């Protein structure tokens, strides 16, 4: 990994200008600790968990009603107990908005359904106050579940904070989710109140959702109230929920691990796992990441392209807790062209632009050159590994001076545990560092740590934002099986990772989608990087079918325009893979398909494709409601029948 080129170098005065520099000065003054560089700081943060997380609590001045009796009661996994005895409220910390004046903008919302909306610090607190009172009128209190079938708009954000302020538990699904997909999620948590939009615009297309909302209501007997949010049409009762009231804004003190919201695994195979996150764990993890890793604070405008069905929405939502304003977008990111979000970012004065690796690669492929304005300091990429050419495109087409942070983590921890930090360089194709307090290691099959070699991504010490549990999993068996069944007492994440001598990381795809050729494990990410680097190839999916000798490696490609796959292109793909990777990477067969199945958050579905190709019926291989394009599975079923 050492020969990769350095694309960004921390400025000489980085410690004077960054929030992590300020934190290092604070550690020296208040804890007598001095660190030469990031590597030492990281090592301390994972060796002395109570020391590190106690410093985060104090440095960010976490407000507790009851003080904790310890930082970490027991470091065992699963079952670590953080800040026992503490009571606090997540919403109170977000609504502190440190460093912002009452009339400073804190939410800037752009949409293809309506005109832009801006909320100041005072506006946001006022709206949460009203909606909180409205929820109380509907009988919502501590422990109740409030569900939102709504896009990434200010009302959804206000609703989440209002529910959290009451100690209620929030859950959102993006309105592009189909009925079955929503019901599979919410039937598990039994919400008492549903707030739903009547429809939305995606690009220039109006999409009515009233029939879906009716079907969802019908399928959830636990619902006592449904509030319609007029977004596409004009009728609804959101205004009644948010009406004027003289009830004061207050915050219910709840235990550190009280359920804040429920997120869901993609649910591509079987029922989505209802992952419960707690008030305190999310709070300390997010302030650490947003301030110390992303360097966000007052004066920043933080954007991440996400829907309310992806954990990056919940991550974005914490921005004001470190004094950063957040920028929301609802609509089609490719309308009228792939430059739309970059233009919006310039108009909004975005300082940190977050998106997915597939979006950056699509921009590169389309020849977009945003040439970001002077405000942009950081670009974030997640959702899939970003290959070297994605890094190169950002520095050539967006800006030579931004810090690009490729981030990996997930819904399970609602954060990134591998990413970037202002103190270390950015190398092409590499994630810059392991995040503070996240003891990420690469394990061989026997559970031994590896450096410079491909291994299973594991976390060998607890993190506060690990789930409180899965909803309804009373004995914790589903939770243990999800993360702890391979290496006892160690969290196995399900990705392949290589950690270099210098502390950088490369993630090469899901370990459950591994291509195993003659005993050599091949990650899928590098594969896609080569294949989709060809102008003719728009998208691809590769699977390995076990069998005699080496098994069979099958590659499926989506081609640009009306291009047809012929022997010439097949030979070129094979040649590129052989040259760039190895002869083992050359597929046994290459076939053309109309589309690659993807989840609603744009992740490729290698495992369900493999299942269908080995004869599993579509209904058992994948939960089609969780897919952006469920019809794409049919082609693989036909292929399996023919072959």
Coordinates of C-alpha atoms in Angstrom, one line a residue:
X1 CA 0.0 0.0 0.0
X2 CA 3.0 2.3 0.5
X3 CA 3.4 3.4 -3.1
X4 CA 0.0 5.1 -3.3
X5 CA 0.3 8.9 -3.9
X6 CA -0.4 11.5 -1.2
X7 CA -3.2 13.7 -2.4
X8 CA -3.7 16.0 0.6
X9 CA -1.2 17.0 3.4
X10 CA -2.3 18.6 6.7
X11 CA -1.3 22.3 6.7
X12 CA 1.6 23.2 9.0
X13 CA -0.7 25.1 11.4
X14 CA -3.4 22.4 11.5
X15 CA -3.2 22.1 15.3
X16 CA -3.9 25.9 15.6
X17 CA -6.8 25.8 13.2
X18 CA -8.7 22.6 13.9
X19 CA -11.0 21.4 16.6
X20 CA -8.9 18.4 17.2
X21 CA -5.9 20.7 17.8
X22 CA -8.0 22.5 20.5
X23 CA -8.9 19.1 22.0
X24 CA -5.2 18.2 22.2
X25 CA -4.5 21.5 24.0
X26 CA -7.3 20.7 26.4
X27 CA -5.9 17.2 27.1
X28 CA -2.6 18.8 28.0
X29 CA -4.1 21.4 30.2
X30 CA -6.8 19.3 31.9
X31 CA -5.4 15.7 31.8
X32 CA -1.6 16.3 31.6
X33 CA -1.5 14.3 28.4
X34 CA 0.7 15.1 25.5
X35 CA 0.6 13.3 22.1
X36 CA 3.2 13.6 19.4
X37 CA 0.7 12.7 16.6
X38 CA -2.5 11.0 15.7
X39 CA -1.2 7.5 16.0
X40 CA -0.3 8.0 19.7
X41 CA -3.7 9.7 20.3
X42 CA -5.6 6.9 18.7
X43 CA -3.6 4.2 20.7
X44 CA -4.4 6.0 24.0
X45 CA -8.1 6.4 23.0
X46 CA -8.5 2.6 22.5
X47 CA -6.2 1.5 25.4
X48 CA -7.8 3.8 28.0
X49 CA -11.5 3.7 27.1
X50 CA -12.6 5.4 30.4
X51 CA -9.9 8.0 30.1
X52 CA -10.8 8.8 26.4
X53 CA -14.6 8.7 26.6
X54 CA -14.5 10.6 30.0
X55 CA -12.5 13.3 28.2
X56 CA -15.2 13.5 25.4
X57 CA -17.9 13.9 28.1
X58 CA -16.0 16.7 29.8
X59 CA -14.6 18.5 26.7
X60 CA -18.0 18.7 25.0
X61 CA -19.6 19.7 28.4
X62 CA -22.3 17.0 28.3
X63 CA -25.3 18.1 30.4
X64 CA -26.5 15.3 32.8
X65 CA -29.4 15.5 35.2
X66 CA -27.9 12.6 37.3
X67 CA -24.2 12.2 37.1
X68 CA -22.7 8.8 36.0
X69 CA -21.1 6.6 38.7
X70 CA -18.4 5.5 36.2
X71 CA -17.5 6.0 32.5
X72 CA -17.5 2.2 31.7
X73 CA -18.8 -0.2 34.2
X74 CA -17.6 -3.3 32.3
X75 CA -15.7 -3.6 29.0
X76 CA -17.2 -7.0 28.1
X77 CA -18.9 -7.4 24.7
X78 CA -21.8 -7.7 24.3
X79 CA -23.1 -6.0 27.4
X80 CA -20.7 -3.1 28.0
X81 CA -22.4 -0.5 30.2
X82 CA -21.4 3.1 29.5
X83 CA -21.9 6.0 31.9
X84 CA -24.1 4.0 34.3
X85 CA -26.5 6.1 36.4
X86 CA -26.4 9.1 34.1
X87 CA -29.6 10.7 32.8
X88 CA -29.6 13.2 29.9
X89 CA -31.4 14.0 26.7
X90 CA -30.0 13.9 23.1
X91 CA -32.4 16.5 21.8
X92 CA -31.3 19.0 24.5
X93 CA -27.7 18.8 23.2
X94 CA -28.7 19.2 19.6
X95 CA -30.8 22.2 20.4
X96 CA -28.0 23.9 22.4
X97 CA -26.4 24.7 19.0
X98 CA -23.2 26.0 20.7
X99 CA -21.6 29.1 19.2
X100 CA -24.7 30.1 17.2
X101 CA -26.8 33.3 17.8
X102 CA -30.7 33.0 17.8
X103 CA -30.9 34.5 14.3
X104 CA -28.1 32.3 12.8
X105 CA -29.4 29.8 10.2
X106 CA -29.1 26.2 11.4
X107 CA -31.3 24.3 8.9
X108 CA -31.1 25.0 5.2
X109 CA -33.5 22.8 3.2
X110 CA -33.6 22.3 -0.6
X111 CA -36.3 20.3 -2.3
X112 CA -37.7 19.5 -5.7
X113 CA -41.2 19.6 -4.3
X114 CA -41.3 23.1 -2.8
X115 CA -39.2 26.3 -2.4
X116 CA -36.1 26.3 -0.1
X117 CA -36.7 26.7 3.7
X118 CA -34.3 28.2 6.2
X119 CA -34.7 27.8 10.0
X120 CA -32.7 29.9 12.4
X121 CA -31.6 28.6 15.8
X122 CA -34.7 30.4 17.3
X123 CA -37.0 28.9 14.6
X124 CA -35.8 25.4 15.2
X125 CA -36.3 25.6 19.0
X126 CA -39.7 27.1 18.5
X127 CA -40.8 24.4 16.0
X128 CA -39.6 21.6 18.3
X129 CA -41.4 23.3 21.2
X130 CA -44.7 23.3 19.3
X131 CA -44.5 19.8 17.8
X132 CA -43.5 18.4 21.2
X133 CA -46.7 19.9 22.7
X134 CA -48.6 18.5 19.8
X135 CA -47.3 15.0 20.4
X136 CA -48.1 15.3 24.1
X137 CA -51.7 16.2 23.1
X138 CA -51.8 12.9 21.2
X139 CA -50.7 11.1 24.3
X140 CA -47.1 10.5 23.4
X141 CA -44.7 10.0 26.3
X142 CA -41.6 8.2 27.4
X143 CA -41.1 4.9 25.6
X144 CA -43.8 5.4 23.0
X145 CA -42.8 5.0 19.3
X146 CA -43.3 7.8 16.8
X147 CA -42.9 6.8 13.1
X148 CA -42.2 9.1 10.1
X149 CA -42.9 8.1 6.5
X150 CA -41.3 11.3 5.3
X151 CA -38.4 12.7 3.3
X152 CA -35.4 14.6 4.3
X153 CA -37.2 17.9 5.2
X154 CA -37.3 20.2 8.2
X155 CA -40.6 18.7 9.5
X156 CA -39.0 15.2 9.8
X157 CA -36.1 16.6 11.7
X158 CA -38.3 18.6 14.0
X159 CA -40.4 15.6 14.7
X160 CA -37.4 13.4 15.6
X161 CA -36.1 16.1 18.1
X162 CA -39.6 16.6 19.5
X163 CA -40.1 12.8 20.1
X164 CA -36.6 12.5 21.6
X165 CA -37.3 15.5 23.9
X166 CA -40.2 13.5 25.4
X167 CA -38.2 10.3 25.8
X168 CA -40.3 8.7 22.9
X169 CA -38.5 6.5 20.4
X170 CA -38.3 7.6 16.7
X171 CA -38.2 5.6 13.5
X172 CA -38.2 6.9 9.9
X173 CA -38.7 5.3 6.5
X174 CA -38.1 7.2 3.3
X175 CA -41.4 7.6 1.2
X176 CA -39.8 5.7 -1.7
X177 CA -40.0 2.6 0.5
X178 CA -42.8 0.3 -0.6
X179 CA -45.6 -0.7 1.8
X180 CA -44.3 -4.2 2.5
X181 CA -40.8 -2.8 3.3
X182 CA -42.2 -0.2 5.7
X183 CA -44.6 -2.7 7.4
X184 CA -41.8 -5.3 7.8
X185 CA -39.9 -2.6 9.8
X186 CA -42.6 -1.0 11.9
X187 CA -44.7 -4.0 12.8
X188 CA -41.7 -5.0 14.9
X189 CA -41.7 -1.8 17.0
X190 CA -45.5 -1.1 17.1
X191 CA -45.6 2.8 16.7
X192 CA -48.5 4.6 18.3
X193 CA -48.2 7.8 16.1
X194 CA -47.4 8.0 12.3
X195 CA -46.6 11.2 10.5
X196 CA -46.7 10.7 6.8
X197 CA -46.3 12.8 3.6
X198 CA -49.0 12.6 0.9
X199 CA -46.4 12.4 -1.8
X200 CA -43.3 14.1 -3.2
X201 CA -41.5 15.1 -6.4
X202 CA -38.5 13.2 -7.7
X203 CA -37.0 15.4 -10.3
X204 CA -40.0 16.6 -12.4
X205 CA -42.1 13.5 -11.5
X206 CA -44.9 13.8 -9.0
X207 CA -45.2 10.6 -6.9
X208 CA -48.4 10.3 -4.9
X209 CA -48.1 8.2 -1.7
X210 CA -51.7 8.4 -0.3
X211 CA -52.5 4.8 -1.2
X212 CA -49.3 3.5 0.4
X213 CA -50.0 5.5 3.6
X214 CA -53.5 4.0 3.8
X215 CA -52.1 0.5 3.4
X216 CA -49.4 1.1 6.1
X217 CA -52.1 2.4 8.5
X218 CA -54.2 -0.7 7.8
X219 CA -51.3 -3.0 8.5
X220 CA -50.3 -1.4 11.8
X221 CA -53.0 -2.0 14.5
X222 CA -50.8 -0.3 17.1
X223 CA -51.4 3.2 15.5
X224 CA -53.6 5.5 17.6
X225 CA -53.0 8.6 15.4
X226 CA -51.9 9.4 11.9
X227 CA -50.9 13.0 11.0
X228 CA -50.7 13.9 7.3
X229 CA -48.0 16.3 6.3
X230 CA -49.1 18.2 3.1
X231 CA -46.1 18.1 0.8
X232 CA -47.3 17.3 -2.7
X233 CA -50.9 18.2 -2.1
X234 CA -52.5 20.9 0.2
X235 CA -54.6 19.0 2.7
X236 CA -53.2 17.7 6.0
X237 CA -53.1 18.2 9.7
X238 CA -49.4 18.9 10.4
X239 CA -50.3 22.5 11.1
X240 CA -52.6 21.3 13.9
X241 CA -49.9 19.2 15.4
X242 CA -47.5 22.2 15.2
X243 CA -50.0 24.9 16.3
X244 CA -49.2 27.7 18.7
X245 CA -49.1 26.7 22.4
X246 CA -47.8 28.3 25.6
X247 CA -46.3 25.0 26.7
X248 CA -42.5 25.4 27.4
X249 CA -39.8 23.5 25.7
X250 CA -38.5 20.9 28.1
X251 CA -36.4 17.7 28.0
X252 CA -37.2 14.4 29.7
X253 CA -34.1 13.1 31.5
X254 CA -33.6 9.5 30.4
X255 CA -30.9 6.9 31.1
X256 CA -27.8 6.9 28.9
X257 CA -29.0 3.9 26.9
X258 CA -32.7 4.9 26.7
X259 CA -33.9 4.1 23.1
X260 CA -33.5 7.3 21.0
X261 CA -34.3 5.7 17.6
X262 CA -34.6 2.4 15.8
X263 CA -32.6 2.0 12.5
X264 CA -32.9 -1.1 10.3
X265 CA -30.4 -3.3 8.5
X266 CA -31.1 -3.3 4.8
X267 CA -33.4 -6.3 5.1
X268 CA -32.3 -7.7 1.8
X269 CA -32.4 -11.2 3.2
X270 CA -35.2 -11.8 5.8
X271 CA -36.8 -9.3 8.1
X272 CA -34.8 -6.1 8.7
X273 CA -33.0 -6.1 12.0
X274 CA -34.5 -3.4 14.3
X275 CA -31.3 -1.8 15.7
X276 CA -31.9 0.3 18.8
X277 CA -29.6 3.2 19.5
X278 CA -29.4 5.1 22.8
X279 CA -29.5 8.8 23.6
X280 CA -26.1 8.9 25.3
X281 CA -24.1 6.6 23.0
X282 CA -25.2 8.4 19.9
X283 CA -24.5 11.8 21.5
X284 CA -20.9 11.2 22.6
X285 CA -20.1 9.3 19.4
X286 CA -21.5 12.0 17.1
X287 CA -19.9 15.0 18.8
X288 CA -16.6 13.2 18.7
X289 CA -16.9 12.4 15.0
X290 CA -18.4 15.7 13.8
X291 CA -16.0 18.0 15.7
X292 CA -12.8 16.1 16.0
X293 CA -12.8 14.0 12.7
X294 CA -14.9 16.2 10.3
X295 CA -13.7 19.4 12.0
X296 CA -17.2 20.9 12.1
X297 CA -18.3 23.8 14.3
X298 CA -20.0 27.2 14.3
X299 CA -19.8 28.8 10.8
X300 CA -19.9 25.4 9.0
X301 CA -22.6 24.2 6.7
X302 CA -22.7 20.4 6.8
X303 CA -24.4 18.5 3.9
X304 CA -24.8 14.8 3.4
X305 CA -26.8 13.5 0.5
X306 CA -29.1 11.0 2.2
X307 CA -32.7 9.9 2.6
X308 CA -34.4 9.3 6.0
X309 CA -34.0 5.6 5.4
X310 CA -30.2 5.7 5.7
X311 CA -28.2 6.1 8.9
X312 CA -26.4 9.1 7.4
X313 CA -29.6 11.1 8.0
X314 CA -29.3 10.4 11.7
X315 CA -25.6 11.3 11.6
X316 CA -26.3 14.6 9.7
X317 CA -29.0 15.3 12.3
X318 CA -26.4 15.7 15.0
X319 CA -24.6 18.6 13.3
X320 CA -26.1 21.4 15.4
X321 CA -24.8 19.6 18.6
X322 CA -21.3 20.8 17.6
X323 CA -22.6 24.2 16.4
X324 CA -22.7 23.4 12.6
X325 CA -25.7 24.3 10.4
X326 CA -27.1 21.4 8.4
X327 CA -28.2 21.4 4.7
X328 CA -31.0 19.0 3.8
X329 CA -31.9 17.9 0.2
X330 CA -35.0 16.0 -1.0
X331 CA -35.2 14.9 -4.6
X332 CA -33.4 13.2 -7.4
X333 CA -29.7 14.0 -7.2
X334 CA -29.3 13.5 -10.9
X335 CA -32.0 16.0 -12.0
X336 CA -31.6 17.8 -14.2
X337 CA -28.0 16.5 -14.3
X338 CA -25.4 15.2 -11.9
X339 CA -24.1 18.8 -11.3
X340 CA -27.3 19.7 -9.4
X341 CA -26.1 18.9 -5.9
X342 CA -22.8 20.7 -6.4
X343 CA -24.6 23.8 -7.6
X344 CA -26.9 23.6 -4.6
X345 CA -23.9 23.3 -2.3
X346 CA -22.4 26.4 -3.8
X347 CA -25.6 28.3 -3.3
X348 CA -25.9 27.1 0.3
X349 CA -22.3 27.9 1.1
X350 CA -21.6 24.2 2.1
X351 CA -18.3 23.7 3.8
X352 CA -18.5 19.9 4.1
X353 CA -20.1 17.9 1.2
X354 CA -21.0 14.3 2.1
X355 CA -22.3 11.7 -0.4
X356 CA -21.9 8.1 -1.4
X357 CA -19.0 6.5 -3.4
X358 CA -21.4 5.5 -6.2
X359 CA -22.5 9.2 -6.6
X360 CA -18.9 10.4 -6.9
X361 CA -18.1 7.6 -9.4
X362 CA -21.2 8.5 -11.4
X363 CA -20.1 12.2 -11.5
X364 CA -16.7 11.1 -12.7
X365 CA -18.2 8.9 -15.4
X366 CA -20.5 11.7 -16.6
X367 CA -17.5 14.1 -16.8
X368 CA -19.0 16.5 -14.2
X369 CA -16.5 19.2 -13.1
X370 CA -18.1 21.1 -10.2
X371 CA -15.0 23.2 -9.4
X372 CA -16.3 23.9 -5.9
X373 CA -16.4 27.5 -4.6
X374 CA -14.1 28.8 -1.9
X375 CA -16.3 27.6 1.0
X376 CA -15.8 23.8 0.5
X377 CA -13.2 22.3 2.9
X378 CA -14.2 18.7 3.2
X379 CA -15.8 16.0 1.0
X380 CA -17.1 12.8 2.6
X381 CA -17.7 9.5 0.9
X382 CA -19.4 6.4 2.3
X383 CA -21.8 3.6 1.4
X384 CA -19.3 1.6 -0.6
X385 CA -15.5 1.6 -0.9
X386 CA -14.2 4.6 -3.0
X387 CA -11.6 3.3 -5.4
X388 CA -8.4 5.3 -6.3
X389 CA -10.0 6.9 -9.4
X390 CA -12.8 8.3 -7.2
X391 CA -10.1 10.0 -5.1
X392 CA -8.3 11.3 -8.2
X393 CA -11.6 12.7 -9.6
X394 CA -12.4 14.7 -6.4
X395 CA -8.9 16.3 -6.4
X396 CA -9.0 17.0 -10.2
X397 CA -12.6 18.0 -10.7
X398 CA -13.8 19.3 -7.3
X399 CA -10.9 21.0 -5.6
X400 CA -7.2 20.3 -5.1
X401 CA -7.4 21.6 -1.5
X402 CA -10.3 19.8 0.1
X403 CA -9.8 17.0 2.6
X404 CA -11.4 13.9 1.2
X405 CA -12.6 11.6 3.9
X406 CA -13.7 8.1 2.8
X407 CA -15.6 6.8 5.7
X408 CA -16.7 3.3 6.7
X409 CA -19.0 2.2 9.5
X410 CA -22.6 1.5 9.3
X411 CA -26.2 1.4 10.6
X412 CA -25.1 -0.9 13.4
X413 CA -23.0 1.8 15.1
X414 CA -24.6 4.8 13.4
X415 CA -21.2 6.3 12.6
X416 CA -17.9 5.7 10.8
X417 CA -15.2 3.8 12.7
X418 CA -12.6 4.2 9.9
X419 CA -12.3 7.6 8.2
X420 CA -10.2 10.7 8.2
X421 CA -8.9 13.3 10.6
X422 CA -7.3 16.8 10.0
X423 CA -4.0 15.6 11.4
X424 CA -3.1 12.9 8.8
X425 CA -2.6 12.9 5.0
X426 CA -5.0 11.6 2.4
X427 CA -3.6 8.8 0.2
X428 CA -5.2 7.7 -3.0
X429 CA -7.7 4.9 -2.4
X430 CA -7.1 4.6 1.3
X431 CA -9.2 5.5 4.4
X432 CA -6.9 7.7 6.3
X433 CA -7.2 6.4 9.8
X434 CA -9.1 4.3 12.4
X435 CA -11.3 6.7 14.4
X436 CA -10.8 7.7 18.0
X437 CA -12.1 5.2 20.5
X438 CA -12.7 2.6 17.8
X439 CA -10.4 -0.4 18.2
X440 CA -10.7 -1.7 14.6
X441 CA -8.4 -4.6 13.7
X442 CA -8.0 -7.1 10.9
X443 CA -8.3 -10.7 12.0
X444 CA -7.2 -13.9 10.3
X445 CA -9.6 -16.9 10.5
X446 CA -8.0 -18.0 13.8
X447 CA -8.7 -14.6 15.4
X448 CA -5.1 -13.2 15.2
X449 CA -4.5 -9.5 14.3
X450 CA -2.9 -8.8 10.9
X451 CA -1.0 -5.7 9.6
X452 CA -0.5 -5.3 5.9
X453 CA -2.7 -8.3 5.1
X454 CA -6.4 -8.8 4.2
X455 CA -8.5 -9.9 7.2
X456 CA -12.0 -9.7 8.7
X457 CA -12.9 -6.3 10.0
X458 CA -13.4 -6.6 13.8
X459 CA -13.8 -4.3 16.7
X460 CA -12.1 -5.6 19.8
X461 CA -13.2 -3.1 22.4
X462 CA -16.7 -1.7 23.0
X463 CA -17.9 1.7 21.5
X464 CA -20.7 3.7 23.2
X465 CA -22.8 3.7 20.0
X466 CA -22.9 0.0 19.6
X467 CA -26.6 -0.9 19.6
X468 CA -28.4 -1.0 23.0
X469 CA -29.9 -4.1 21.4
X470 CA -32.4 -5.3 18.8
X471 CA -36.1 -4.4 19.4
X472 CA -38.0 -7.3 20.9
X473 CA -34.8 -9.5 21.2
X474 CA -35.4 -10.1 24.9
X475 CA -32.7 -12.7 25.5
X476 CA -30.2 -10.9 23.2
X477 CA -29.7 -14.0 21.0
X478 CA -30.3 -12.2 17.6
X479 CA -27.9 -9.5 18.7
X480 CA -25.1 -12.0 19.7
X481 CA -25.7 -14.0 16.5
X482 CA -25.4 -10.8 14.3
X483 CA -22.0 -9.7 15.6
X484 CA -20.4 -12.1 18.1
X485 CA -20.9 -15.6 16.8
X486 CA -17.6 -15.9 14.9
X487 CA -15.1 -14.5 17.4
X488 CA -16.4 -14.7 21.0
X489 CA -16.3 -11.3 22.7
X490 CA -15.3 -9.6 19.5
X491 CA -17.5 -7.6 17.1
X492 CA -17.3 -9.0 13.6
X493 CA -18.5 -6.5 11.1
X494 CA -18.7 -8.4 7.9
X495 CA -16.2 -6.5 5.8
X496 CA -12.7 -7.3 4.5
X497 CA -10.1 -4.8 5.6
X498 CA -6.3 -4.3 5.2
X499 CA -4.6 -2.1 7.8
X500 CA -1.3 -0.7 6.7
X501 CA 1.9 0.0 8.8
X502 CA 1.1 3.7 8.6
X503 CA -2.4 3.2 10.0
X504 CA -4.4 3.7 6.8
X505 CA -7.0 1.2 5.8
X506 CA -8.5 -0.3 2.6
X507 CA -11.9 -2.0 2.7
X508 CA -12.5 -4.4 -0.2
X509 CA -16.1 -5.3 0.1
X510 CA -18.4 -7.5 2.2
X511 CA -16.8 -10.7 3.6
X512 CA -20.1 -12.6 3.0
X513 CA -19.9 -11.8 -0.7
X514 CA -16.3 -12.9 -1.0
X515 CA -15.0 -14.4 -4.2
X516 CA -12.9 -17.5 -3.2
X517 CA -10.8 -18.6 -6.1
X518 CA -8.6 -21.6 -5.5
X519 CA -8.2 -20.7 -1.8
X520 CA -7.4 -17.0 -2.5
X521 CA -10.0 -14.5 -1.2
X522 CA -10.8 -11.7 -3.5
X523 CA -12.7 -8.6 -2.4
X524 CA -15.4 -7.3 -4.8
X525 CA -14.6 -3.5 -4.6
X526 CA -11.4 -3.6 -6.6
X527 CA -13.2 -5.8 -9.2
X528 CA -15.8 -3.1 -9.7
X529 CA -13.3 -0.4 -9.9
X530 CA -11.6 -2.0 -12.9
X531 CA -14.8 -3.1 -14.7
X532 CA -16.7 0.1 -14.2
X533 CA -13.6 2.1 -15.2
X534 CA -14.4 1.1 -18.8
X535 CA -16.5 3.7 -20.6
X536 CA -18.9 1.1 -22.0
X537 CA -19.8 -0.3 -18.5
X538 CA -22.3 1.6 -16.4
X539 CA -22.7 -0.9 -13.5
X540 CA -21.7 -4.5 -12.7
X541 CA -22.1 -7.3 -10.1
X542 CA -19.8 -10.2 -9.7
X543 CA -20.6 -13.5 -7.8
X544 CA -18.7 -16.7 -7.1
X545 CA -20.6 -19.9 -7.3
X546 CA -18.9 -22.7 -5.3
X547 CA -18.3 -25.9 -7.1
X548 CA -15.7 -28.3 -8.3
X549 CA -12.1 -27.1 -8.4
X550 CA -12.3 -23.3 -8.4
X551 CA -16.0 -22.9 -8.7
X552 CA -17.5 -20.4 -11.2
X553 CA -16.9 -16.7 -11.3
X554 CA -19.8 -14.9 -13.0
X555 CA -19.7 -11.2 -14.0
X556 CA -22.9 -9.3 -15.0
X557 CA -22.6 -5.9 -16.6
X558 CA -24.9 -3.1 -17.4
X559 CA -23.8 -1.2 -20.6
X560 CA -24.2 2.4 -21.6
X561 CA -26.9 3.4 -24.0
X562 CA -28.1 0.6 -26.4
X563 CA -24.6 -1.0 -26.5
X564 CA -24.7 -4.8 -26.7
X565 CA -22.1 -7.1 -25.1
X566 CA -20.0 -8.8 -27.8
X567 CA -16.8 -11.0 -27.7
X568 CA -14.6 -8.0 -28.3
X569 CA -15.8 -6.2 -25.1
X570 CA -15.7 -9.5 -23.2
X571 CA -12.1 -9.9 -24.1
X572 CA -11.3 -6.3 -23.2
X573 CA -12.9 -6.7 -19.7
X574 CA -11.0 -9.9 -19.2
X575 CA -7.7 -8.3 -20.3
X576 CA -8.2 -5.3 -18.0
X577 CA -9.0 -7.5 -15.0
X578 CA -6.0 -9.8 -15.7
X579 CA -3.6 -6.8 -16.1
X580 CA -4.9 -4.6 -13.2
X581 CA -5.6 -7.4 -10.7
X582 CA -4.6 -11.0 -11.5
X583 CA -5.5 -14.0 -13.8
X584 CA -7.6 -15.3 -10.9
X585 CA -9.9 -12.2 -11.3
X586 CA -10.9 -13.2 -14.9
X587 CA -14.5 -14.3 -14.9
X588 CA -15.5 -17.7 -16.3
X589 CA -18.5 -16.0 -18.0
X590 CA -19.6 -12.4 -18.6
X591 CA -23.3 -11.6 -19.3
X592 CA -25.2 -8.4 -19.9
X593 CA -28.2 -7.4 -17.7
X594 CA -30.5 -4.4 -17.8
X595 CA -29.8 -3.5 -14.1
X596 CA -27.9 -4.5 -11.0
X597 CA -30.1 -4.9 -8.0
X598 CA -29.5 -2.3 -5.3
X599 CA -30.9 -1.4 -2.0
X600 CA -32.7 2.0 -1.5
X601 CA -29.4 3.4 -0.2
X602 CA -27.7 2.2 -3.4
X603 CA -25.8 -0.8 -2.1
X604 CA -25.2 -3.7 -4.6
X605 CA -26.8 -7.0 -3.6
X606 CA -24.3 -9.6 -4.3
X607 CA -25.6 -12.2 -1.8
X608 CA -29.2 -12.3 -3.0
X609 CA -28.0 -12.5 -6.6
X610 CA -25.8 -15.5 -5.6
X611 CA -28.7 -17.1 -3.8
X612 CA -31.0 -16.7 -6.8
X613 CA -28.3 -18.1 -9.2
X614 CA -28.1 -21.2 -6.9
X615 CA -31.8 -21.8 -7.1
X616 CA -33.3 -20.0 -4.2
X617 CA -36.7 -18.4 -5.1
X618 CA -36.7 -14.6 -5.3
X619 CA -39.1 -14.3 -2.3
X620 CA -36.7 -16.2 -0.1
X621 CA -33.5 -14.7 -1.5
X622 CA -34.4 -11.0 -1.0
X623 CA -36.9 -8.8 0.6
X624 CA -38.0 -7.0 -2.6
X625 CA -39.5 -4.0 -0.7
X626 CA -36.0 -3.0 0.4
X627 CA -34.8 -2.7 -3.2
X628 CA -34.7 0.4 -5.3
X629 CA -35.3 -1.9 -8.4
X630 CA -36.9 -5.2 -7.4
X631 CA -37.7 -6.1 -11.0
X632 CA -33.9 -6.4 -11.6
X633 CA -33.9 -9.8 -9.8
X634 CA -36.2 -11.4 -12.4
X635 CA -33.3 -11.4 -15.0
X636 CA -31.1 -13.4 -12.6
X637 CA -33.9 -15.9 -12.0
X638 CA -34.3 -16.4 -15.8
X639 CA -30.6 -16.8 -16.1
X640 CA -30.5 -19.5 -13.3
X641 CA -33.3 -21.4 -15.1
X642 CA -31.5 -21.4 -18.4
X643 CA -28.2 -22.4 -17.0

